[in-house]
Amino acid sequence: MTDRAPKVLSVRRDWRVTRALDIIRQTGMTDSDATKWALTLAANILELAWKNGHETAGAIPDMRVSYKVKDRV
């Protein structure tokens, strides 16, 4: 092993990134955890779309999200 410091991901923030982090941060995550979570989620979506043949490798899928309605309390 070496004594090199790990590389840090640097993202130039614009209003979209700030808005996304603000929303994810409402879960109680730190900026670092929110970034890791969002990147992992995006990578998993792309990987599944490509592996299952919904999109060709390298293409960004056209996505639609649906939610189940929870029973009212």
Coordinates of C-alpha atoms in Angstrom, one line a residue:
M1 CA 0.0 0.0 0.0
T2 CA 1.0 3.6 -0.5
D3 CA 0.7 6.6 1.7
R4 CA -1.1 8.6 -1.1
A5 CA -4.3 10.4 -0.1
P6 CA -7.5 9.2 -1.7
K7 CA -8.7 11.3 -4.7
V8 CA -11.5 13.7 -4.0
L9 CA -14.4 14.0 -6.4
S10 CA -14.9 17.6 -7.2
V11 CA -18.1 18.8 -8.8
R12 CA -18.7 22.4 -9.8
R13 CA -22.0 23.4 -8.1
D14 CA -24.7 25.1 -10.0
W15 CA -28.4 25.6 -9.1
R16 CA -29.3 22.0 -10.1
V17 CA -26.6 20.4 -7.9
T18 CA -27.4 22.7 -5.0
R19 CA -31.1 21.9 -5.3
A20 CA -30.5 18.2 -5.5
L21 CA -28.2 18.2 -2.4
D22 CA -30.8 20.3 -0.5
I23 CA -33.5 17.8 -1.2
I24 CA -31.4 14.7 -0.4
R25 CA -30.0 16.5 2.7
Q26 CA -33.6 16.5 4.1
T27 CA -33.0 12.8 4.8
G28 CA -30.3 13.7 7.3
M29 CA -27.4 12.8 5.1
T30 CA -24.3 14.9 4.9
D31 CA -23.2 16.4 1.5
S32 CA -20.7 13.6 1.2
D33 CA -23.1 10.8 2.0
A34 CA -25.8 12.4 -0.3
T35 CA -23.3 12.5 -3.2
K36 CA -22.2 8.9 -2.7
W37 CA -25.9 7.8 -2.5
A38 CA -26.9 9.7 -5.6
L39 CA -23.9 8.4 -7.6
T40 CA -24.5 4.8 -6.5
L41 CA -28.2 5.1 -7.4
A42 CA -27.4 6.6 -10.8
A43 CA -24.8 3.9 -11.5
N44 CA -27.2 1.1 -10.5
I45 CA -29.9 2.5 -12.8
L46 CA -27.5 2.7 -15.8
E47 CA -26.1 -0.7 -15.2
L48 CA -29.5 -2.4 -15.0
A49 CA -30.7 -0.5 -18.1
W50 CA -27.7 -1.7 -20.1
K51 CA -27.5 -5.3 -18.7
N52 CA -31.2 -5.8 -19.3
G53 CA -31.0 -4.5 -22.8
H54 CA -33.3 -1.5 -22.3
E55 CA -30.6 0.8 -23.7
T56 CA -27.4 0.3 -25.5
A57 CA -24.3 0.5 -23.4
G58 CA -23.3 4.2 -22.9
A59 CA -26.8 5.5 -23.6
I60 CA -28.7 7.4 -20.9
P61 CA -32.1 5.8 -20.5
D62 CA -35.4 7.6 -20.8
M63 CA -36.8 7.1 -17.3
R64 CA -40.2 7.3 -15.8
V65 CA -40.7 6.9 -12.1
S66 CA -43.9 5.7 -10.4
Y67 CA -44.8 5.5 -6.8
K68 CA -47.3 3.4 -4.9
V69 CA -49.7 5.3 -2.8
K70 CA -49.3 4.6 0.9
D71 CA -52.4 4.0 3.1
R72 CA -53.4 7.2 4.8
V73 CA -52.8 7.3 8.5

